[in-house]
Amino acid sequence: MRKLCTVHLLSNHKINSYRSTRSEKVALMIKSIKPSAQDGGVVDLSAKVSPLSTNLSCLMIINEYVQASDKKKTKDFVDTMMSIMQSGEAKFQFDRRHVKAVLLDMLVASIDTSSTSVEWMLSEHLKNPNVMEKVQKELEEVVGLNRMMEESDLDNLKYLNMVFKEPHYYFMKQWKIV
């Protein structure tokens, strides 16, 4: 099952096919946060990130996605699962019950993991303003102040990547996972 999910459902191609949708939804979330942030108000990021994660997961798993660039229909998560079921590619019994179970597992895992990771990262690094200043400086240097950061910028944001990964390593070490 893990191999089927990795090869067919979570491939780089499949994940990247939703890049514009992710960018659009993140931009909407930022737009909703911006007024409070500019006024120095308090923003409950948990209340913003969790619905964003849910929305993105549901879009990826359930909706059909049409790429604007070439108008070519790509198979969504459900289409892919149904194709696997009908092809007999799985080396074990795989019917509609299994499709439903995998969909539920993937949906719950994607929602909880993403929002929890962001909350952990932010809460750990908000405790250290020096780290946040370095992240802001790197964002200003790499992305600038006149445009929104995009996924393609991530490869050039070395410090931000380390900052995001550090809490994961810290908690995994604490729980003796690594």
XYZ file of C-alpha atoms in Angstrom:
178
model
C 0.000 0.000 0.000
C 2.828 2.398 0.881
C 4.440 1.820 -2.529
C 1.160 2.450 -4.361
C 0.599 5.700 -2.482
C 4.173 6.869 -3.008
C 4.410 5.980 -6.690
C 0.925 6.955 -7.848
C -0.549 9.385 -5.349
C 2.321 11.295 -3.762
C 4.766 11.542 -6.657
C 6.553 14.830 -7.297
C 4.608 15.193 -10.533
C 1.263 14.768 -8.745
C 2.214 17.145 -5.912
C 3.602 19.731 -8.345
C 0.440 19.621 -10.440
C -1.300 21.405 -7.538
C 1.347 24.121 -7.123
C -0.801 26.951 -8.523
C -3.758 25.898 -6.362
C -1.552 25.893 -3.241
C -0.178 29.324 -4.142
C -3.666 30.706 -4.663
C -4.991 29.366 -1.347
C -1.933 30.544 0.610
C -2.276 34.009 -0.955
C -5.915 34.135 0.183
C -4.925 33.149 3.720
C -2.210 35.815 3.803
C -4.664 38.392 2.491
C -7.037 37.539 5.349
C -4.233 37.871 7.933
C -2.615 41.010 6.545
C -4.983 43.662 8.003
C -4.602 42.362 11.565
C -0.849 41.965 11.183
C -0.448 45.498 9.814
C -2.443 46.898 12.727
C -0.258 44.979 15.193
C -3.180 42.760 16.158
C -3.104 39.162 17.275
C -3.575 36.493 14.617
C -4.539 32.936 15.555
C -2.447 31.079 12.986
C -3.784 27.705 14.120
C -7.244 28.856 13.138
C -5.896 29.858 9.707
C -3.425 27.059 8.903
C -5.654 24.125 9.831
C -8.518 25.107 7.467
C -5.955 25.882 4.758
C -4.451 22.423 5.135
C -7.904 20.829 5.104
C -8.940 22.771 2.028
C -5.767 21.902 0.109
C -5.974 18.231 1.042
C -9.608 18.012 -0.011
C -8.871 19.759 -3.295
C -6.011 17.401 -4.046
C -7.817 14.249 -3.024
C -11.298 14.912 -4.368
C -11.398 17.597 -7.063
C -10.407 17.192 -10.663
C -7.698 19.638 -11.554
C -7.324 21.252 -14.974
C -3.921 22.780 -15.598
C -4.371 26.249 -17.074
C -1.206 26.090 -19.173
C -2.191 23.232 -21.477
C -5.816 22.491 -20.515
C -4.839 18.846 -20.044
C -6.882 17.009 -17.425
C -4.771 15.276 -14.821
C -6.196 12.432 -12.785
C -7.093 13.354 -9.238
C -6.449 11.228 -6.163
C -9.751 9.324 -6.444
C -9.247 8.654 -10.179
C -5.800 7.268 -9.447
C -7.071 5.015 -6.649
C -9.905 3.716 -8.825
C -7.443 3.024 -11.675
C -5.229 1.011 -9.333
C -8.250 -0.926 -8.095
C -9.488 -1.699 -11.621
C -6.045 -2.544 -13.027
C -5.362 -5.287 -10.517
C -1.880 -3.780 -10.065
C -2.087 -4.203 -6.304
C -0.680 -7.538 -5.210
C -3.401 -7.842 -2.580
C -7.178 -7.527 -2.414
C -8.021 -3.903 -3.186
C -11.651 -2.891 -3.555
C -13.886 0.136 -2.852
C -13.666 -0.391 0.907
C -9.888 -0.107 0.706
C -10.136 2.983 -1.500
C -12.377 4.653 1.102
C -10.051 3.656 3.955
C -6.936 4.941 2.165
C -8.683 8.201 1.262
C -9.730 8.771 4.864
C -6.239 7.905 6.169
C -4.545 10.205 3.658
C -6.964 13.060 4.306
C -6.654 12.919 8.095
C -2.865 12.477 7.969
C -2.336 15.360 5.566
C -4.492 17.779 7.506
C -3.094 17.027 10.942
C 0.559 16.711 9.952
C 0.750 19.932 7.951
C -0.977 22.197 10.422
C 0.836 20.689 13.420
C 4.222 21.105 11.711
C 3.596 24.767 10.988
C 2.363 25.390 14.536
C 5.422 23.687 16.049
C 7.833 25.574 13.832
C 6.249 28.942 14.528
C 5.860 28.432 18.265
C 9.487 27.286 18.655
C 10.923 30.141 16.652
C 8.708 32.881 17.998
C 10.509 32.244 21.274
C 13.723 33.349 19.579
C 13.369 36.765 17.903
C 16.963 36.634 16.580
C 16.053 33.622 14.445
C 12.946 35.355 13.143
C 14.999 38.453 12.243
C 17.446 36.304 10.260
C 14.558 34.628 8.437
C 13.043 38.020 7.619
C 16.405 39.296 6.368
C 16.888 36.252 4.145
C 13.357 36.639 2.757
C 14.015 40.316 1.980
C 17.310 39.457 0.239
C 16.072 36.471 -1.768
C 12.431 37.339 -2.436
C 12.324 41.074 -1.860
C 9.541 43.213 -0.498
C 7.633 43.744 -3.740
C 6.340 40.245 -4.376
C 4.951 37.207 -2.616
C 7.265 34.306 -1.900
C 6.680 31.325 -4.190
C 7.493 27.635 -3.845
C 10.237 28.072 -6.434
C 12.018 30.409 -3.963
C 12.398 27.653 -1.370
C 15.578 26.231 -2.930
C 17.285 29.594 -2.368
C 16.062 30.075 1.209
C 18.666 27.945 3.006
C 18.226 29.469 6.462
C 14.422 29.236 6.293
C 14.718 25.554 5.366
C 16.961 24.912 8.367
C 14.609 26.853 10.637
C 11.658 24.797 9.438
C 13.453 21.463 9.838
C 14.976 22.149 13.255
C 11.793 21.693 15.342
C 11.079 18.415 13.547
C 14.519 17.119 14.425
C 14.244 18.441 17.986
C 10.920 16.716 18.663
C 11.956 13.499 16.917
C 15.109 13.411 19.043
C 13.071 14.062 22.184
C 10.754 11.157 21.318
C 13.769 9.005 20.393
C 12.572 8.594 16.804
C 16.017 9.361 15.327
